[in-house]
Coordinates of C-alpha atoms in Angstrom, one line a residue:
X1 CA 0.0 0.0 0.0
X2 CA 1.3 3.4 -0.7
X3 CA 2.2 6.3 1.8
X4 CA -0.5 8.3 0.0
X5 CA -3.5 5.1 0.3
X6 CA -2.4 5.3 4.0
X7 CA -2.8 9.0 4.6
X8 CA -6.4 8.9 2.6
X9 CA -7.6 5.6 4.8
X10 CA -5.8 7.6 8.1
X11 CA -7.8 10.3 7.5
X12 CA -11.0 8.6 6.3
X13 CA -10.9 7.0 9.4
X14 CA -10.5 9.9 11.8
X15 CA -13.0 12.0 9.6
X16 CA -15.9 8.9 10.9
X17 CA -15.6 9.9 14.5
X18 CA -15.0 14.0 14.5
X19 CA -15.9 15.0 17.5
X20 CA -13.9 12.3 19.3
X21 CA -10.8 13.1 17.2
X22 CA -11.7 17.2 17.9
X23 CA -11.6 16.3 21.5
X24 CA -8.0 14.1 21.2
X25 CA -6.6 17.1 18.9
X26 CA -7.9 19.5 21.8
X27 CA -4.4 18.6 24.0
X28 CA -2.4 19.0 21.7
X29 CA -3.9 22.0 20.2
X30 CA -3.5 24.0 23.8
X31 CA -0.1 23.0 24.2
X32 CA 1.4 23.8 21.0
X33 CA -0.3 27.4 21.6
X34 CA 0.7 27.3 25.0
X35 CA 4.4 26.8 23.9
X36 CA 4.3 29.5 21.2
X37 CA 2.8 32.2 23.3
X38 CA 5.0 31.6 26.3
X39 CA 7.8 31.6 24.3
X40 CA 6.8 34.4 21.8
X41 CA 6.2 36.6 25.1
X42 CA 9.8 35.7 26.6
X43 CA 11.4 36.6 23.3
X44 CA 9.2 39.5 23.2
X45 CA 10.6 40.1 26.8
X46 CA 14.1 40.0 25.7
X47 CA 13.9 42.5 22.6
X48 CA 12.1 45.2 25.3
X49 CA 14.6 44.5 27.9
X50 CA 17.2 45.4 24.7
X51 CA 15.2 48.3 23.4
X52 CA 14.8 50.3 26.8
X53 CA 18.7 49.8 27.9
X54 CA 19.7 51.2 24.5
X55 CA 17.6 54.1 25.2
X56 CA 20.0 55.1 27.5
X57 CA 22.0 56.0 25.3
X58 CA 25.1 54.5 23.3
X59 CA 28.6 53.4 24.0
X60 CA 28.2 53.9 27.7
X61 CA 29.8 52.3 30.6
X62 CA 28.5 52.6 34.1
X63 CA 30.4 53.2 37.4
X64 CA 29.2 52.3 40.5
X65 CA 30.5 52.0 44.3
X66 CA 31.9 49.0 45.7
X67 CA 33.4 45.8 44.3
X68 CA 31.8 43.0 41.8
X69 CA 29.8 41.7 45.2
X70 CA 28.8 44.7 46.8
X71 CA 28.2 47.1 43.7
X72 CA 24.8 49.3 43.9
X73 CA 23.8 51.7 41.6
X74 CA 21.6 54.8 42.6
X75 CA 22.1 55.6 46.2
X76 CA 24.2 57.5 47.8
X77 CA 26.8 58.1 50.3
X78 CA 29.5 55.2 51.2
X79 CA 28.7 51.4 51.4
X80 CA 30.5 49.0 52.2
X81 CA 34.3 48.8 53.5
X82 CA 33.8 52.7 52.9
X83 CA 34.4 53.0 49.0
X84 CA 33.0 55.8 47.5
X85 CA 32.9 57.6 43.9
X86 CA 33.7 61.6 44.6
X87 CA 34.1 64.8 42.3
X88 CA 37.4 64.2 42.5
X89 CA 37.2 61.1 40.5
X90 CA 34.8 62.3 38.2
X91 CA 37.4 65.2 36.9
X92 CA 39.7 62.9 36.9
X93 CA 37.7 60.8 34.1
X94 CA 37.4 64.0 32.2
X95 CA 41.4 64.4 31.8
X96 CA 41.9 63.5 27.8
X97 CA 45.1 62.4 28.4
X98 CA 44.6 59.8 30.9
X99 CA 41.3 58.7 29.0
X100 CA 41.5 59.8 25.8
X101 CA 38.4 57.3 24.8
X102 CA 36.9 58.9 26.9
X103 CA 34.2 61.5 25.0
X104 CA 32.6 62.5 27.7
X105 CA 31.4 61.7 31.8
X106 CA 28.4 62.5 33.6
X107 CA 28.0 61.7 37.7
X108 CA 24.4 61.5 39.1
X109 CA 23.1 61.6 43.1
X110 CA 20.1 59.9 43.0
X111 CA 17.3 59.6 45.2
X112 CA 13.6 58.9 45.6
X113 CA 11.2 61.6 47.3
X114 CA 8.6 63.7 47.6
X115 CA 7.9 66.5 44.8
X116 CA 5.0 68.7 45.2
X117 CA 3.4 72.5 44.1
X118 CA 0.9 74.1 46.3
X119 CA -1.9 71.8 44.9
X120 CA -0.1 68.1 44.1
X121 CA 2.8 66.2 45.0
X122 CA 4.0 62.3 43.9
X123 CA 7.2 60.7 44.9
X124 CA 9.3 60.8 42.0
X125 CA 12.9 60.0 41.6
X126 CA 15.3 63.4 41.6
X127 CA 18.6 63.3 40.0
X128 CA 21.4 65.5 40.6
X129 CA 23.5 65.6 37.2
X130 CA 26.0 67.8 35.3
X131 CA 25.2 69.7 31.6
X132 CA 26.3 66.3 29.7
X133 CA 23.9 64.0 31.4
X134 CA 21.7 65.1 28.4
X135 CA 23.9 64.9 25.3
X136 CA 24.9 61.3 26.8
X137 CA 21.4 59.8 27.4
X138 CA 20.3 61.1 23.9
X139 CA 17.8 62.8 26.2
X140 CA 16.8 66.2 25.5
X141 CA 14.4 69.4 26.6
X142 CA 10.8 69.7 24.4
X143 CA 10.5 72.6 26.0
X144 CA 13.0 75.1 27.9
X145 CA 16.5 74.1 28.9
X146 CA 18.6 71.4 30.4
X147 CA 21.2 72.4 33.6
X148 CA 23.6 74.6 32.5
X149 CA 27.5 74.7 33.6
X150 CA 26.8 78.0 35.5
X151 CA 23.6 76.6 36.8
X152 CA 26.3 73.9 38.4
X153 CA 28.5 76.5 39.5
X154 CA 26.2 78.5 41.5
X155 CA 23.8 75.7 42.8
X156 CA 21.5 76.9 41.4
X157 CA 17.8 75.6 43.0
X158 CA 16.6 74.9 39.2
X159 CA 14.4 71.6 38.0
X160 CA 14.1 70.4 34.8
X161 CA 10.7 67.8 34.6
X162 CA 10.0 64.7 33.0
X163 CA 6.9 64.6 31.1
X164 CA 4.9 62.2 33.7
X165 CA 5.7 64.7 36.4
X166 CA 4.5 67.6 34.4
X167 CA 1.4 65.6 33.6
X168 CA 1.1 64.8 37.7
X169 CA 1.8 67.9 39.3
X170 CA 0.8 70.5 36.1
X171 CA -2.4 68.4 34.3
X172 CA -3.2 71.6 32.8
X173 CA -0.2 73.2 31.7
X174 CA 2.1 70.5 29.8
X175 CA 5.1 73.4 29.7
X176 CA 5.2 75.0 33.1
X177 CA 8.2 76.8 32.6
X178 CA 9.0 79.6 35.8
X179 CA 6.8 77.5 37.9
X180 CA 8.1 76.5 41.1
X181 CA 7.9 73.0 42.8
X182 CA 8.9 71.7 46.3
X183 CA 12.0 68.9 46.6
X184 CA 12.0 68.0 50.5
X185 CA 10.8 71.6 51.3
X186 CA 13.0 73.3 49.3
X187 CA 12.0 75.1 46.1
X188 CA 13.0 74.9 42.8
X189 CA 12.4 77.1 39.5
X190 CA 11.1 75.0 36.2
X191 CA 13.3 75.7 33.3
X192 CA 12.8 72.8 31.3
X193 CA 10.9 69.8 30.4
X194 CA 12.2 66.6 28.7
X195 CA 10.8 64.9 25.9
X196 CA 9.1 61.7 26.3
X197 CA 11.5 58.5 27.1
X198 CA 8.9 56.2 27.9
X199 CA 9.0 53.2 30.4
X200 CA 12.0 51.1 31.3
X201 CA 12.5 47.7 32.5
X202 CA 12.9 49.6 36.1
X203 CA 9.9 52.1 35.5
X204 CA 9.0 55.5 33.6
X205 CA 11.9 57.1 33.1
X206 CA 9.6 60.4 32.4
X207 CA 8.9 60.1 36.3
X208 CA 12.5 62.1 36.6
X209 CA 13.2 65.5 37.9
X210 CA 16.7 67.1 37.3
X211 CA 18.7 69.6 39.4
X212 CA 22.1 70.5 39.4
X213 CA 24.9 67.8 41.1
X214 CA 25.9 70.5 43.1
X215 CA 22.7 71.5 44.5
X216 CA 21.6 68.0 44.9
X217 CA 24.8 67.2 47.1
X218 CA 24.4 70.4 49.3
X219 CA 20.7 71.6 49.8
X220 CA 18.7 67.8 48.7
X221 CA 20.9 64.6 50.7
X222 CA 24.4 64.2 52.6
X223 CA 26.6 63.5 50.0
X224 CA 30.0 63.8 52.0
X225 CA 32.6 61.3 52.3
X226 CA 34.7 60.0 55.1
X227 CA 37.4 62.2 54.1
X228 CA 35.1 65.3 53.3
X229 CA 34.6 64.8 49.5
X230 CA 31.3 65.4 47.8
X231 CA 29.7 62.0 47.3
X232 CA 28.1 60.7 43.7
X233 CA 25.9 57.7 43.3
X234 CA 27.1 56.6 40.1
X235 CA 28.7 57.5 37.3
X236 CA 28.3 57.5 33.3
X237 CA 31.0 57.2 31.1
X238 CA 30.5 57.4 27.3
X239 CA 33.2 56.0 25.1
X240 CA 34.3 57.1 21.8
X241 CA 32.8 54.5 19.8
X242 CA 31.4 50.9 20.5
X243 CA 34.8 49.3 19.4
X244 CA 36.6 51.6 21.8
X245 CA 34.2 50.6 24.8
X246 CA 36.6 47.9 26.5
X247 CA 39.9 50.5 25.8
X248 CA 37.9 52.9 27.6
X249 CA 36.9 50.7 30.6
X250 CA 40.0 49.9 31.4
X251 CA 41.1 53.3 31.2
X252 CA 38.3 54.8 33.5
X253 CA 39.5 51.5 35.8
X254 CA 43.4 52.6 35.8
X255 CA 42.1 56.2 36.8
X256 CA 39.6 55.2 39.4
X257 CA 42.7 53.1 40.9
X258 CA 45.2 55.2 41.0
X259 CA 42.7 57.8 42.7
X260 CA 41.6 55.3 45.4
X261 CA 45.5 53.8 45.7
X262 CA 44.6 50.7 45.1
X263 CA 47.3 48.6 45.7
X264 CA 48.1 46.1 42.4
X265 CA 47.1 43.3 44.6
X266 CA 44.1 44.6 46.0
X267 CA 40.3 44.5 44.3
X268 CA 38.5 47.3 42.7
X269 CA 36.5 49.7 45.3
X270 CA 34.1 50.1 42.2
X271 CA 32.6 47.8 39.5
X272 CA 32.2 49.1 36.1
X273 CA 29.7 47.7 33.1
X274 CA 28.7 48.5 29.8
X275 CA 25.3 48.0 28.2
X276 CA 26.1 45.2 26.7
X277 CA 26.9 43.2 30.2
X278 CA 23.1 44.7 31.4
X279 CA 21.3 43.2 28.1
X280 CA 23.5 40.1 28.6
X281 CA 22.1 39.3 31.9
X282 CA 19.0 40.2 31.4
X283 CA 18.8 38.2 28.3
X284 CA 20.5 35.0 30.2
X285 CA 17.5 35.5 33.0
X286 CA 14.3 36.0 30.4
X287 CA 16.2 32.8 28.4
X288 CA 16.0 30.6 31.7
X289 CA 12.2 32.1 31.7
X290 CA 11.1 31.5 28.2
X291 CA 13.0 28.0 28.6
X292 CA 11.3 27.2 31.7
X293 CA 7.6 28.5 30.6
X294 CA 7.8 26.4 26.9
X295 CA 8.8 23.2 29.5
X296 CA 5.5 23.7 31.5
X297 CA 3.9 24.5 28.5
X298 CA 4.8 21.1 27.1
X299 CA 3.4 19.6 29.6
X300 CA 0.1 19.9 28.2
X301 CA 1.2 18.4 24.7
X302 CA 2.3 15.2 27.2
X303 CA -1.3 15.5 28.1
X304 CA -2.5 15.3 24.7
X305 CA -0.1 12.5 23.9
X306 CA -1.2 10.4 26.0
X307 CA -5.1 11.5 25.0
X308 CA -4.1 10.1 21.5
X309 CA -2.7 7.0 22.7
X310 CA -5.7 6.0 24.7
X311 CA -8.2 7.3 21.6
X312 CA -6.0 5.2 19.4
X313 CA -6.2 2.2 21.7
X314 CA -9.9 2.5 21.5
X315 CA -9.8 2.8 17.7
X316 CA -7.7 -0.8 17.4
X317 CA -9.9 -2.3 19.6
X318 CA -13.4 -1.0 17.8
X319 CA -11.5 -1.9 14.3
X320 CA -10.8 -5.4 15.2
X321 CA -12.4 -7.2 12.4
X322 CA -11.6 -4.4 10.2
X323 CA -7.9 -5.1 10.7
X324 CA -8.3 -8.9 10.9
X325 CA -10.2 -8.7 7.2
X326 CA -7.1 -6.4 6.2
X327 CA -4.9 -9.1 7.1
X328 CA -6.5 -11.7 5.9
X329 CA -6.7 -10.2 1.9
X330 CA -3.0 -10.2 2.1
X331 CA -1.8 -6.9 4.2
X332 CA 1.6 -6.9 6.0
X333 CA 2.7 -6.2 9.4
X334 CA 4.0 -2.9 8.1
X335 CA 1.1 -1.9 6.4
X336 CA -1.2 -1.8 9.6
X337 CA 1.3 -0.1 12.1
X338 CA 1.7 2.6 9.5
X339 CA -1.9 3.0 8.8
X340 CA -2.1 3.8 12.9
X341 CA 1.0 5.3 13.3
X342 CA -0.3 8.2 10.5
X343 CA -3.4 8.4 11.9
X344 CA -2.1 9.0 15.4
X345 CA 1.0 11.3 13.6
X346 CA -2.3 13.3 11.2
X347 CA -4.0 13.5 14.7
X348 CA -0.7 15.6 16.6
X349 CA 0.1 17.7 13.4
X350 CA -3.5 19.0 12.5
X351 CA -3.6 19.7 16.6
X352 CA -0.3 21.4 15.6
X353 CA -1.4 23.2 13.2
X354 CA -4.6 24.5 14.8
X355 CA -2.2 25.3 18.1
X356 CA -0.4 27.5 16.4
X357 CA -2.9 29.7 15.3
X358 CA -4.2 29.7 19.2
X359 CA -0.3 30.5 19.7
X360 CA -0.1 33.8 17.1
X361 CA -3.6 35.2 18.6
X362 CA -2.5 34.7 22.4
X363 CA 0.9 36.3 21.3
X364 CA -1.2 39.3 20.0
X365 CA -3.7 39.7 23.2
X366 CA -0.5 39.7 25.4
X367 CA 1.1 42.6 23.0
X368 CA -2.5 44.4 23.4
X369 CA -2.4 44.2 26.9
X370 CA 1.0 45.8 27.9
X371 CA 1.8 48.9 26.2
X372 CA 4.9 48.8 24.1
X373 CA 5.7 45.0 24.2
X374 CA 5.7 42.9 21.3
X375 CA 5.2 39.4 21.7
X376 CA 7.4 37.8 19.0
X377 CA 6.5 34.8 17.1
X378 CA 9.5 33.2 15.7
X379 CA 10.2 30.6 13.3
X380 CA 12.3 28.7 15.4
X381 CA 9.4 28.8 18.3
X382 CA 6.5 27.6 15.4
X383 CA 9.1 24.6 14.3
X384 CA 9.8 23.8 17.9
X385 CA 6.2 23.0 18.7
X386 CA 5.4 21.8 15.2
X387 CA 8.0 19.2 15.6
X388 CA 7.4 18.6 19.4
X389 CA 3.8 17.6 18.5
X390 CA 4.9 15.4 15.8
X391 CA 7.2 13.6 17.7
X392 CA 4.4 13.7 20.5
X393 CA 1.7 11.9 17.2
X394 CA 4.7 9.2 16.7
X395 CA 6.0 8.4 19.8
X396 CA 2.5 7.7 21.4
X397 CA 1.3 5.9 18.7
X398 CA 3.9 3.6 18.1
X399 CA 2.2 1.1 21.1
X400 CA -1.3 1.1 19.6
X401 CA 0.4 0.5 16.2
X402 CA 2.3 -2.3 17.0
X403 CA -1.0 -4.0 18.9
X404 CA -2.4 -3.6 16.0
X405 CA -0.1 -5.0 13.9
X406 CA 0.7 -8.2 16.4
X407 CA -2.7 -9.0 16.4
X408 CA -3.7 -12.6 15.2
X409 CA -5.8 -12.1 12.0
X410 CA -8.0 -15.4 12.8
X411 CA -8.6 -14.4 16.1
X412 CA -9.4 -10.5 15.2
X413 CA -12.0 -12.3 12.4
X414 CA -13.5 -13.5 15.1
X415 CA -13.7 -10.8 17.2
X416 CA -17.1 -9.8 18.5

């Protein structure tokens, strides 16, 4: 008998009893879609987690307190065994001769608090940066300006919003420019307002307000040292081009030792990372997500194997005489076990096939329900579960095949 005959009497055969072999499909048909969404949604995952760390900017290195184990970025003051990033350091970075892939360095005190006007307030997070914080994040003013060098110079008590502040605290005037808010009782004079950056992977980074270094380390937090130095939280070092990112890391590291005296033996007081070691660990972490989600997804195509082993149990049993008669006119061993083994194999692949449609539309309702995630549907995800519920079709056939096969043609004649 041909491969074709045995598709047509596989089919023909499932085709007699729908909704039984609708029902059989139905396992297999969830957990092909499970496995594509789950996994469409971590890959999805990954290319946000990728998109909002290169919003940041480009060619960047970050510089943080303390060593590889103790290293935390955004809050000031020392931590532990007393290291510290100061002023000092940072004007040290900026010396072209020490660094010279080095384009440019921006420190930042950073702290969450209270920011209010005489009718609202929200906690929001206040940075204190220096005029190149802009030009390094990419980020720039809609309206107004962005802290100036003299605005540095003369602590200046000026604020420069993000756009989900402004909608917050000014819902009905989206440039307050001259406007004056409070930061921990102390006022501060709008002069700018950034354009939209949009959420992160850590939150809004609209929900920003920016004010001078200097005036953030003076009037807003204690940002001393042990040995009297003006404190920063972290600091952000662009190189001069993505090729020149590891020349300039190690450059910003021989700096930052020599102005700690670091002995050659001794660790780093400071951990430094690019972009590119963010987005790596982030992507190992949502891989180990998306790998773990598609196993518990396949769970459920287990569960539909195993529904199309029993179904096709029944089937051999009900088509007894049917198989006996086959025999009997002259077909082989091999003829039979493929005639169930396809119908069990046409059973997983049309579930498959139907799953993976289910898959694509649950990708799409999770990309309708978070704002600027894409659930991705790859190729390699669709011919993982396209394969997975074949293998699923063929492996959980094979027993009620061979049954079918081994069974005594004079005896199945007789069967009743």
């Amino acid at each position: 008998m041909s491969f074709l005959e045995s598709v047509r009497i596989a089919l023909r055969a499932l085709t007699a009893n729908k909704l039984r072999s609708a029902l059989t499909m139905l396992g297999i048909i969830i957990g092909v879609g499970a496995v594509i969404a789950l996994m469409s949604a971590g890959e999805g995952v990954s290319v946000y987690v990728e998109e909002q760390f290169r919003g940041f900017g480009s060619n960047l290195l970050f510089v943080v307190p303390g060593g590889a184990d103790q290293a935390t970025a955004g809050q000031p003051g020392t931590i532990l065994g007393g290291a510290a990033l100061t002023n000092d350091d940072v004007e040290a970075l900026r010396d072209p001769i020490r660094a010279p892939d080095v384009v440019a360095v921006s420190p930042a005190v950073v702290e969450t608090t209270v920011v209010a006007t005489a009718k609202e307030d929200m906690v929001s997070r206040v940075e204190g940066v220096a005029p190149d914080y802009a030009a390094i994040r990419k980020w720039f003013p809609a309206a107004g300006e962005f802290i100036r060098e003299a605005d540095v110079e003369a602590r200046s008590r000026v604020a420069v919003l993000g756009q989900d502040v402004v909608d917050e605290l000014f819902p009905d005037n989206p440039y307050p420019l001259g406007e004056t808010i409070k930061i921990n009782d102390v006022l501060f004079r709008i002069i700018g307002v950034m354009e939209s950056k949009g959420g992160s992977s850590f939150g809004s980074q609209d929900e920003t307000v920016f004010v001078p270094l200097t005036t953030m380390q003076t009037r807003l937090v204690s940002m001393r040292s042990q040995s009297g130095e003006y404190q920063v939280s972290q600091i952000i070092v662009e190189a001069a081009s993505k090729d020149r990112i590891d020349a300039a890391s190690q450059q910003v590291a021989d700096i930052l030792r020599d102005q700690h005296e670091i002995d050659f033996s001794d660790e780093d007081d400071f951990t430094i990372f690019s972009q590119e070691d963010i987005i790596s660990v982030f992507g190992n972490i949502t891989n180990v997500l998306t790998t773990f989600l598609g196993a518990i997804a396949g769970i459920s195509l287990l569960v539909g194997g195993i529904g199309i082993m029993n179904i096709m149990l029944v089937s051999v049993t009900e088509r007894t005489r049917e198989i006996g008669l086959r025999k009997a006119v002259g077909a082989r061993r091999s003829d039979i076990l493929w005639q169930f083994l396809l119908e069990a194999m046409t059973l997983s692949l049309v579930g498959g096939l139907l799953g993976i449609g289910l898959g694509a539309l649950g990708a799409s309702i999770i990309s309708s329900l978070v704002e600027g995630f894409d659930a991705v549907v790859t190729p390699q995800a669709v011919i993982l579960a396209t394969t997975f519920s074949a293998a699923v079709g063929l492996v959980f056939g094979v027993y009620p095949a061979r049954r079918a096969s081994l069974l005594n043609p004079i005896e199945a004649l007789r069967y009743e």
